[in-house]
PDB file of C-alpha atoms in Angstrom:
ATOM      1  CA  UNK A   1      -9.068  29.653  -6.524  1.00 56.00           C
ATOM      2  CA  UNK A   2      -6.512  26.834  -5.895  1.00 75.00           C
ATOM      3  CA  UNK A   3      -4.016  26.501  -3.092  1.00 86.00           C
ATOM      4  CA  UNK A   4      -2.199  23.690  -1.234  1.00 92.00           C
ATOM      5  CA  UNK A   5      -0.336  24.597   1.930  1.00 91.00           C
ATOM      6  CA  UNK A   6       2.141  21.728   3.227  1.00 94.00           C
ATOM      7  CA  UNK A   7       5.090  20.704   5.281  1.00 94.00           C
ATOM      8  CA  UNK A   8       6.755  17.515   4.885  1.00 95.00           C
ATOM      9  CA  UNK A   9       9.943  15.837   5.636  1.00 93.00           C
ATOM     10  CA  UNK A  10      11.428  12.653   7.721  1.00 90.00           C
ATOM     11  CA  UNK A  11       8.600  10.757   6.108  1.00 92.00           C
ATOM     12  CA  UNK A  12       5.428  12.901   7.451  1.00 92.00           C
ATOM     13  CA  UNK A  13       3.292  15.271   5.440  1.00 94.00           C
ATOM     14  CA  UNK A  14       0.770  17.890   6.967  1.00 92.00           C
ATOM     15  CA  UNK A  15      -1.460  18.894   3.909  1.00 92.00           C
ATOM     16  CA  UNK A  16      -3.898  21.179   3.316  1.00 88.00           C
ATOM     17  CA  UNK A  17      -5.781  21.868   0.213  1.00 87.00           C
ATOM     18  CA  UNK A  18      -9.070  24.690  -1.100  1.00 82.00           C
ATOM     19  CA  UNK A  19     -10.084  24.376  -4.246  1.00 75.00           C
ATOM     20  CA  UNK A  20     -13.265  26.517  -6.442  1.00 69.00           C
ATOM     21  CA  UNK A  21     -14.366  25.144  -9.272  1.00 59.00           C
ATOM     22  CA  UNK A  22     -17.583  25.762 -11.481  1.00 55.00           C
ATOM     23  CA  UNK A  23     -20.634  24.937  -9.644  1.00 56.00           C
ATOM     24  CA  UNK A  24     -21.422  22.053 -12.152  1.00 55.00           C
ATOM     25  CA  UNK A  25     -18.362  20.476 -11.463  1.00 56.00           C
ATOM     26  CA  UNK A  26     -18.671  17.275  -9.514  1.00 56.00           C
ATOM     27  CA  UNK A  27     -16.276  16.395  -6.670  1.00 60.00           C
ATOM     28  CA  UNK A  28     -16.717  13.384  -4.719  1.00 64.00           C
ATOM     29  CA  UNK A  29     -15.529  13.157  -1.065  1.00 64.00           C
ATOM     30  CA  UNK A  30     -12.650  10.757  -0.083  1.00 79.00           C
ATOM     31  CA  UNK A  31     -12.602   7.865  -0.834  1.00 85.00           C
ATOM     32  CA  UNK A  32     -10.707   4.671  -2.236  1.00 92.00           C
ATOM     33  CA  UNK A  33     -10.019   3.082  -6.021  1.00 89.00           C
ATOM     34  CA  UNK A  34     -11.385  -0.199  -6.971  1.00 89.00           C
ATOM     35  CA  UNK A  35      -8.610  -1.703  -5.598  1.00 92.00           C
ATOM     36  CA  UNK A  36      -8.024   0.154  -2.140  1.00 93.00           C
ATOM     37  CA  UNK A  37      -4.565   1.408  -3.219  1.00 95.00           C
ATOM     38  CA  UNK A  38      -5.182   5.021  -3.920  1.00 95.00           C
ATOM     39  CA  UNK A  39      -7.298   7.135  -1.513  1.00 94.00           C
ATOM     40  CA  UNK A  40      -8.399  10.729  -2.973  1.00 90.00           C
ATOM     41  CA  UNK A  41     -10.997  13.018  -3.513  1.00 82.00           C
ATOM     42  CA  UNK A  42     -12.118  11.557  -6.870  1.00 79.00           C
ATOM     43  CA  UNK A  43     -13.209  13.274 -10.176  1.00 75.00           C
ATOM     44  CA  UNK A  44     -16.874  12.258 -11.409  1.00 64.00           C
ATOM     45  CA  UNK A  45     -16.400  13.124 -15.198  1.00 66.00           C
ATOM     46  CA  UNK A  46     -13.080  11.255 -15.138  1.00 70.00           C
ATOM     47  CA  UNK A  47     -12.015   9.771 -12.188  1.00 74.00           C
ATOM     48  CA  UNK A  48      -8.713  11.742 -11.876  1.00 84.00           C
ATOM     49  CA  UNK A  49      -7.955  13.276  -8.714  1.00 88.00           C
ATOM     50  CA  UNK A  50      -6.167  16.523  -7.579  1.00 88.00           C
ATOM     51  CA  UNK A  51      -5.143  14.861  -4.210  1.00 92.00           C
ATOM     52  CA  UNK A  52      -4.137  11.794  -3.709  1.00 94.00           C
ATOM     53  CA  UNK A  53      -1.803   9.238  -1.946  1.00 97.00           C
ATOM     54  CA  UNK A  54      -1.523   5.826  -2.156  1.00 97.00           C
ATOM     55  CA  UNK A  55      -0.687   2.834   0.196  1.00 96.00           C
ATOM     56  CA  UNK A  56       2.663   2.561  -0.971  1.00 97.00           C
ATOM     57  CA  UNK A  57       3.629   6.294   0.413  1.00 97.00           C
ATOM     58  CA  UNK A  58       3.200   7.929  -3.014  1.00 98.00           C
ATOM     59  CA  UNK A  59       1.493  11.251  -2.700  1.00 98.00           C
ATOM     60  CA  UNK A  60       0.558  14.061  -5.332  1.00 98.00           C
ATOM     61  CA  UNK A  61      -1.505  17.102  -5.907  1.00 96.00           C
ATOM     62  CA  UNK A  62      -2.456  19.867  -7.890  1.00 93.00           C
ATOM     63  CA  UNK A  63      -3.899  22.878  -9.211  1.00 91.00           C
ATOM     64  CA  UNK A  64      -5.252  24.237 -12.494  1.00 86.00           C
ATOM     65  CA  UNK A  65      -7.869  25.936 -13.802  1.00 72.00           C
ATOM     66  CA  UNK A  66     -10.561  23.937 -14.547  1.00 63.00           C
ATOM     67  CA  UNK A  67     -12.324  25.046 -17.969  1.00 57.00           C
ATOM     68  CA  UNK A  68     -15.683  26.402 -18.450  1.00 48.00           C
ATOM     69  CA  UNK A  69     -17.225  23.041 -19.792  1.00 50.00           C
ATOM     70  CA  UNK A  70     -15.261  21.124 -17.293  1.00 50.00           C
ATOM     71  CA  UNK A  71     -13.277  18.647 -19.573  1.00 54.00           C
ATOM     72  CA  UNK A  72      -9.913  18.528 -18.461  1.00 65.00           C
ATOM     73  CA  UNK A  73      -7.322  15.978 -18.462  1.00 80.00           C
ATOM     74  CA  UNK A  74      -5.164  18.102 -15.788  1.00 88.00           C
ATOM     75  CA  UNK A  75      -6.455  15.835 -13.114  1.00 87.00           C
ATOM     76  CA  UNK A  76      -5.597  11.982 -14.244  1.00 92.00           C
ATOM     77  CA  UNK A  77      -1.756  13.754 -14.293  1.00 95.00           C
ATOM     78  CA  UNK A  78      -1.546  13.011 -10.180  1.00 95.00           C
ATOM     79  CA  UNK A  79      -3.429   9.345 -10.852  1.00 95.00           C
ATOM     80  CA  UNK A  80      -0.560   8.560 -13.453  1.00 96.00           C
ATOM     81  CA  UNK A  81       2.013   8.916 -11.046  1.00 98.00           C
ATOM     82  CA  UNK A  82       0.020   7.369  -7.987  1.00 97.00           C
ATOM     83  CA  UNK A  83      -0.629   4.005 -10.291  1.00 96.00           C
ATOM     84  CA  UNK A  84       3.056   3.773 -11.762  1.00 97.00           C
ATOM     85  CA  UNK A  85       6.537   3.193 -10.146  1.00 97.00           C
ATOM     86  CA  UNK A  86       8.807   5.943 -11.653  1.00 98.00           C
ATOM     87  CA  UNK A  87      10.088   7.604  -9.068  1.00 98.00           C
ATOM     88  CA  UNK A  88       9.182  11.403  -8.536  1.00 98.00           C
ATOM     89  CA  UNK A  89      12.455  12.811 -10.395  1.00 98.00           C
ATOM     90  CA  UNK A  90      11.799  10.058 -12.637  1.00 98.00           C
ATOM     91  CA  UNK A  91       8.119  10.862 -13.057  1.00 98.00           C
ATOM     92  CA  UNK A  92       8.931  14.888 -13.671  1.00 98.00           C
ATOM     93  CA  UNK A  93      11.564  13.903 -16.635  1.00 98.00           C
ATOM     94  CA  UNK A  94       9.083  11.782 -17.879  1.00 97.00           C
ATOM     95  CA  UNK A  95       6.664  14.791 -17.878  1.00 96.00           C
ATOM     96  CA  UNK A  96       9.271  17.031 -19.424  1.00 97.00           C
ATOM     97  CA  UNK A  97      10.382  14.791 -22.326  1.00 96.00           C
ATOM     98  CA  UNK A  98       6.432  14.225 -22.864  1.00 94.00           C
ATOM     99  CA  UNK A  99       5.871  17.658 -23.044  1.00 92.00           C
ATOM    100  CA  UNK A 100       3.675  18.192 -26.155  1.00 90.00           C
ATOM    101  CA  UNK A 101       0.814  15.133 -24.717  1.00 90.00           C
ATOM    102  CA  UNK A 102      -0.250  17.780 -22.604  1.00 91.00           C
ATOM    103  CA  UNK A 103      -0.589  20.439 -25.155  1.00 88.00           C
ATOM    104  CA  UNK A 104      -4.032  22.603 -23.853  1.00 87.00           C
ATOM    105  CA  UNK A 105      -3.046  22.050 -20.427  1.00 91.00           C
ATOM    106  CA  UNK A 106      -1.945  24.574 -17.710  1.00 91.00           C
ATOM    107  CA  UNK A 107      -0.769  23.180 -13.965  1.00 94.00           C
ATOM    108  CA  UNK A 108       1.040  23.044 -11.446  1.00 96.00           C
ATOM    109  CA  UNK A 109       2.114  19.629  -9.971  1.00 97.00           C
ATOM    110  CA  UNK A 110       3.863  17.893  -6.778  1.00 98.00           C
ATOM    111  CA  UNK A 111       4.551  14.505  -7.169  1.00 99.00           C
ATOM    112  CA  UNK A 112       6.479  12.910  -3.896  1.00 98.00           C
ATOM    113  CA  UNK A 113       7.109   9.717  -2.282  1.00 98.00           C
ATOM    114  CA  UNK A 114       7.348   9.654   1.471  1.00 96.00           C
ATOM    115  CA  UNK A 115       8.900   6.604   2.312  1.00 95.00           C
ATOM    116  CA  UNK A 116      11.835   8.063   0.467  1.00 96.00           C
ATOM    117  CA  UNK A 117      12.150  11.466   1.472  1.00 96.00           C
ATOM    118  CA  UNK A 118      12.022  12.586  -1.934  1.00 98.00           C
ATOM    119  CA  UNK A 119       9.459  15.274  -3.635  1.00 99.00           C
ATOM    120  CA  UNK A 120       9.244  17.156  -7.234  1.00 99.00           C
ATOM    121  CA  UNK A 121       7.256  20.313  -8.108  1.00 99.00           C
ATOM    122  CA  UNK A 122       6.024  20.017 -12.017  1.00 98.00           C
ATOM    123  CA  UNK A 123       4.453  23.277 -13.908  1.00 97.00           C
ATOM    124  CA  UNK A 124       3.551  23.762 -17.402  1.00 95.00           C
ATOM    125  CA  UNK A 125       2.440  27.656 -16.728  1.00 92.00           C
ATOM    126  CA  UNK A 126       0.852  27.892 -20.227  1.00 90.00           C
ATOM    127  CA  UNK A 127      -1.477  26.265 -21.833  1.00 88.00           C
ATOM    128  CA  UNK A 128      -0.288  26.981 -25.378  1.00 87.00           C
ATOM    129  CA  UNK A 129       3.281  27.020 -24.753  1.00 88.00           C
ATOM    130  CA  UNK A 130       5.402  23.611 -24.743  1.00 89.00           C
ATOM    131  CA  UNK A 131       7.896  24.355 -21.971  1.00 93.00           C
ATOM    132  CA  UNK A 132       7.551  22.635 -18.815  1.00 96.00           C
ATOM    133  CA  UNK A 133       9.868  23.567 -15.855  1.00 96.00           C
ATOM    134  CA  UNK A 134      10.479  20.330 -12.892  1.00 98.00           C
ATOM    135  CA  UNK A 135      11.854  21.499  -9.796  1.00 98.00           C
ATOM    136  CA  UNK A 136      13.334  19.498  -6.441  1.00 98.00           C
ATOM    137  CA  UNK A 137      11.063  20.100  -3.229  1.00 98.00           C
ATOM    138  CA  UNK A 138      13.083  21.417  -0.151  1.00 97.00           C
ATOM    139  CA  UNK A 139      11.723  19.946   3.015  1.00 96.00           C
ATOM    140  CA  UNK A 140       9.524  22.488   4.883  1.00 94.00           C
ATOM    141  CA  UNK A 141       6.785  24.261   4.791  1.00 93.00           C
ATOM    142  CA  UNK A 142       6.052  25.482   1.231  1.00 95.00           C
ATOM    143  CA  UNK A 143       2.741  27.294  -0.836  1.00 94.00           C
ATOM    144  CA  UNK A 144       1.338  25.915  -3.894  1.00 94.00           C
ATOM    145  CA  UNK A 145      -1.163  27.847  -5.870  1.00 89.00           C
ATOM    146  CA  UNK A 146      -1.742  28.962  -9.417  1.00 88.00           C
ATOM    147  CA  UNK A 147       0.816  31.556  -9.179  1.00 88.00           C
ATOM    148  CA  UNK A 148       3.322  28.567  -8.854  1.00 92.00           C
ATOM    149  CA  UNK A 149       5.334  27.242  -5.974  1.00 95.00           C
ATOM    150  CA  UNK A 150       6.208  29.134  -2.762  1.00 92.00           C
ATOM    151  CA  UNK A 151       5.022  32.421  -4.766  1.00 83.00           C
ATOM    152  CA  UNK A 152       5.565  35.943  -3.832  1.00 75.00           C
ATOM    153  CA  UNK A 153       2.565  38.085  -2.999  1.00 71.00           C
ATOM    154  CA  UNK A 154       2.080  39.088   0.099  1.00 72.00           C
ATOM    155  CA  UNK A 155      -1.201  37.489   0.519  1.00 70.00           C
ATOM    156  CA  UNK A 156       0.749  34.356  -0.002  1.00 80.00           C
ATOM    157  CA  UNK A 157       3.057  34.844   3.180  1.00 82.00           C
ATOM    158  CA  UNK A 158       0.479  35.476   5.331  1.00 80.00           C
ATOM    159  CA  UNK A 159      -1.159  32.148   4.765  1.00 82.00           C
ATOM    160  CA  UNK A 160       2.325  30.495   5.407  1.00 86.00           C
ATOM    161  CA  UNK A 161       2.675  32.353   8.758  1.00 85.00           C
ATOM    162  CA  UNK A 162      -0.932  30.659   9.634  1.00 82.00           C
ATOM    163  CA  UNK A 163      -0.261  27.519   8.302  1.00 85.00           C
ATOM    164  CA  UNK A 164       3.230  27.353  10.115  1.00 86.00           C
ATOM    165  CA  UNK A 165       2.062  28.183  13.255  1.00 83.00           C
ATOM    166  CA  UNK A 166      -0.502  25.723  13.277  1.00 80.00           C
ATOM    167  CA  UNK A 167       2.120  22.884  12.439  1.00 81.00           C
ATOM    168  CA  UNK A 168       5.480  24.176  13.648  1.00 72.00           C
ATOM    169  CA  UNK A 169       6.953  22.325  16.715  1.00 61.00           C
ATOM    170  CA  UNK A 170       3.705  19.805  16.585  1.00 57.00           C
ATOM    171  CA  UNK A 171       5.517  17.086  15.154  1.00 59.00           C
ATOM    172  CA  UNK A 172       2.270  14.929  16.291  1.00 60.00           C
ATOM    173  CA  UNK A 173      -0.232  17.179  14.869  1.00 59.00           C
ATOM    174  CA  UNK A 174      -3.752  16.197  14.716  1.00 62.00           C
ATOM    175  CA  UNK A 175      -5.665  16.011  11.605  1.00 59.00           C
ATOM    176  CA  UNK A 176      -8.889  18.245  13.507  1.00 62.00           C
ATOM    177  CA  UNK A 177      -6.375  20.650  13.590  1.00 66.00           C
ATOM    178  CA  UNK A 178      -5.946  21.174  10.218  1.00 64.00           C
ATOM    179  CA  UNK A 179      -9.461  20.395   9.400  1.00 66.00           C
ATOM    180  CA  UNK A 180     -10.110  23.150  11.288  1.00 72.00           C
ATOM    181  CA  UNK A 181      -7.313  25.683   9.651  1.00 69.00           C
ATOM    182  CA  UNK A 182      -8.820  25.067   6.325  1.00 66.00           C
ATOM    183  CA  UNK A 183     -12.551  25.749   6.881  1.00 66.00           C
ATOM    184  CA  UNK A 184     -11.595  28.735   9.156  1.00 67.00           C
ATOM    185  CA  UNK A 185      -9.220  30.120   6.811  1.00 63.00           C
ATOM    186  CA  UNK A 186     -10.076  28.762   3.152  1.00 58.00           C
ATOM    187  CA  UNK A 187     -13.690  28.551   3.265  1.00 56.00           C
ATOM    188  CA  UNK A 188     -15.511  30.543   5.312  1.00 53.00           C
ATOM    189  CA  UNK A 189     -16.789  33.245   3.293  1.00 47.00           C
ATOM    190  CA  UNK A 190     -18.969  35.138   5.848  1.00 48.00           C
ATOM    191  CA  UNK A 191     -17.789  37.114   8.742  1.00 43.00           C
ATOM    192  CA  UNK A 192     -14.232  39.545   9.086  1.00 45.00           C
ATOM    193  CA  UNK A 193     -11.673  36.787   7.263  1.00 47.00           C
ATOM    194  CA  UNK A 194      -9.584  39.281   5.559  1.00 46.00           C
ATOM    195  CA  UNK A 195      -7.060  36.593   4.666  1.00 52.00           C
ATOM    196  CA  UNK A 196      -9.448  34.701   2.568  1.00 48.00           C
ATOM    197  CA  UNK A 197     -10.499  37.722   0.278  1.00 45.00           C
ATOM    198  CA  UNK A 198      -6.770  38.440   0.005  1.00 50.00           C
ATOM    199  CA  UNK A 199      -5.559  35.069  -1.392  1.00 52.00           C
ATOM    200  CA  UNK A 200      -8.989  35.022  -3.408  1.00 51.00           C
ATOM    201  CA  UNK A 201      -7.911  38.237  -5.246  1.00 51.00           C
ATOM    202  CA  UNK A 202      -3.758  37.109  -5.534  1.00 50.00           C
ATOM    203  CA  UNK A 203      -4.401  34.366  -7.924  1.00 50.00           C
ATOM    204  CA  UNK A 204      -5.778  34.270 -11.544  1.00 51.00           C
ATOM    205  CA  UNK A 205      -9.135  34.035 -11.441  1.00 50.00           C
ATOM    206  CA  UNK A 206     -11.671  33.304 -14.250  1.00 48.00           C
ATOM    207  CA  UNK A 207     -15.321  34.334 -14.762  1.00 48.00           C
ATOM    208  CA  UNK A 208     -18.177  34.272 -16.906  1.00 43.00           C
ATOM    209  CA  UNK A 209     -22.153  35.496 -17.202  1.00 39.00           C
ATOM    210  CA  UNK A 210     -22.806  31.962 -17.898  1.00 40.00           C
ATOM    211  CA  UNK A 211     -20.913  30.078 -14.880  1.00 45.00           C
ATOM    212  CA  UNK A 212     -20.060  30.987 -11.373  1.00 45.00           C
ATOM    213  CA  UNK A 213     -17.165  29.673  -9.815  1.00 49.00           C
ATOM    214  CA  UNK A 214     -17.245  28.356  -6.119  1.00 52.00           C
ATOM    215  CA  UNK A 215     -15.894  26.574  -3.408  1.00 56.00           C
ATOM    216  CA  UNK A 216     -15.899  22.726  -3.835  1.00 66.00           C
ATOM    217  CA  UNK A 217     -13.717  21.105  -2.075  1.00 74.00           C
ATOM    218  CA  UNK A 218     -11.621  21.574   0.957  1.00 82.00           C
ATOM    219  CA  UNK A 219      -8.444  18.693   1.672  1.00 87.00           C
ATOM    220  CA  UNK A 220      -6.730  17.795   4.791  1.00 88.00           C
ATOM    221  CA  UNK A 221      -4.108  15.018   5.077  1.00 91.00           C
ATOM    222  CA  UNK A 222      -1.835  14.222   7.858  1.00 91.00           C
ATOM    223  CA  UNK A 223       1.076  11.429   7.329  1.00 93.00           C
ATOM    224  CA  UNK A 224       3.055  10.458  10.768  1.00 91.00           C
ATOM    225  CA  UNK A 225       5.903   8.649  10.759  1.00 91.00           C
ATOM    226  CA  UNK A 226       5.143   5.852  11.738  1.00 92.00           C
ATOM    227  CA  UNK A 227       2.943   5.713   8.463  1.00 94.00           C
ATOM    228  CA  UNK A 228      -0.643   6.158   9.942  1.00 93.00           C
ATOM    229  CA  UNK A 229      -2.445   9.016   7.958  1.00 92.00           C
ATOM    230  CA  UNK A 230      -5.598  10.338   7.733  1.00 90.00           C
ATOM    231  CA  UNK A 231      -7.457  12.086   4.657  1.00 91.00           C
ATOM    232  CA  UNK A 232      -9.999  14.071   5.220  1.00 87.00           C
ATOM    233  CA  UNK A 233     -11.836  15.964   2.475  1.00 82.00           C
ATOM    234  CA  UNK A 234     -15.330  18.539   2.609  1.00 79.00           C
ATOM    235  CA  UNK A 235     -17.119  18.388  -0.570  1.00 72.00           C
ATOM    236  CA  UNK A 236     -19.959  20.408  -2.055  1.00 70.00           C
ATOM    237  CA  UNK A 237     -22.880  17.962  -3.667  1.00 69.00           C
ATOM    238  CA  UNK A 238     -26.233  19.338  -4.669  1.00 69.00           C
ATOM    239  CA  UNK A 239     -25.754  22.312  -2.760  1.00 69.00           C
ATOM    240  CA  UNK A 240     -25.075  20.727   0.522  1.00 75.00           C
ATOM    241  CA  UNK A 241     -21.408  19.791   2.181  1.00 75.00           C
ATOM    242  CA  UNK A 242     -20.810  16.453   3.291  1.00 79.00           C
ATOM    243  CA  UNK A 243     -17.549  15.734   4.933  1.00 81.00           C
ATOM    244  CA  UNK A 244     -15.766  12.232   4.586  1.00 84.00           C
ATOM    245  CA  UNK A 245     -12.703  11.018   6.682  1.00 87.00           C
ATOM    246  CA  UNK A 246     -10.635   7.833   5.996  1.00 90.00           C
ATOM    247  CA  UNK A 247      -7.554   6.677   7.866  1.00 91.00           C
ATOM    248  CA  UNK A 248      -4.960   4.464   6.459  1.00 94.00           C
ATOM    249  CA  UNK A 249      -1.425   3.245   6.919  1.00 96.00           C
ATOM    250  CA  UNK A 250       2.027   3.373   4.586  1.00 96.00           C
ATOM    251  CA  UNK A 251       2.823  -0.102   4.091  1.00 89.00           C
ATOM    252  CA  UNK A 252       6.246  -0.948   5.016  1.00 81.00           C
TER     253      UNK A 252
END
């Protein structure tokens, strides 16, 4: 399972991310690049990210479905755009008229910059078809999953409703507060959740004898306006959850 819930607008984002993958799979905690530009919750096998933002106010995240042997290139999409300059409509064309590099691939993509204002959904729903779709981002409070952006189930809307009231008329929300919505909602498996087991069963999910797919990773990001932010992300390593926060600050 993959899903982002997020509000943004006037140059603040309020993030939160879940994400299973294969048990194998290994997901670092936050942290920085090299050169303390881009802070995200790394990929080991390639060092691409599905959630990232960068000092200069350029944010992006995603879901996929990760594939049995864990290879993927889905995931250095995000660090493209978080490394270059195009600008988010810019980076979506670009995407678009580069359609058959990412042959193999299925995802779904929002690329934004919040120093802007400005914000682009991305999704190549197939991975053998060619056609990729790029959408404008509304501000508000939207869903992002595998089933695409602000999608229909019912299971869906429900998990807006939560989301929203945990960030509607805060316009100074804490990041414990939606460190807390995620691992309440997203991640906690035991005990009477039934909103949990009903997202789990609305999007696509994959299986085998071999592998068993899990919760890796749970994301929380907060952007104010005044550009302080905070990224907080819960990772699974060696069968044990470790949770990582790092603050940081838009630069002007």
């Amino acid at each position: 399972m993959a899903v982002v819930a997020f509000k943004w607008g006037e140059k603040q984002l309020m993030l939160m991310q879940n994400r299973e993958n294969w048990e194998s799979c290994p997901v670092n905690v936050a942290d920085w690049d090299e050169e303390r530009q881009i802070l995200g919750g790394f990929y080991g096998q390639n060092g691409g990210t599905w959630c990232g933002i960068s000092k200069r106010g350029r944010v992006a995240f995603l879901v996929d479905v990760m594939p049995f042997d864990n290879v993927s290139r889905c995931e250095l999409i995000p660090l493209a755009f978080l490394k270059g300059a195009l600008t988010p409509e810019e980076f979506g064309n670009s995407v678009v008229a580069e359609r058959v590099m990412y042959n193999g691939l299925a995802f779904h993509l929002v690329v934004g910059d919040i120093k802007s204002n400005s914000m682009v959904y991305i999704a190549k729903r197939h991975a053998q078809e060619a056609h990729v779709e790029k959408n404008n981002v509304e501000p508000g409070i939207h869903i992002l999953s595998l089933a695409g952006l602000d999608p229909a189930p019912q299971q869906f809307e429900r998990l807006r409703q939560e989301f929203s009231a945990v960030v509607a008329g805060n316009e100074d929300i804490q990041p414990p507060h939606l460190e807390e919505f995620a691992l309440r909602v997203m991640t906690n498996r035991d005990g009477n959740n039934p909103l949990f087991y009903d997202i789990t069963r609305a999007i696509p999910q994959r299986r085998t004898v071999e592998a068993r797919i899990g919760i890796s990773s749970t994301t929380a990001l907060v952007v104010k306006p005044n550009g302080d932010g905070l990224f907080y992300k819960r990772a699974l390593a060696n069968s044990e959850w470790i949770d990582k926060r790092e603050t940081f600050h838009i630069d002007d």
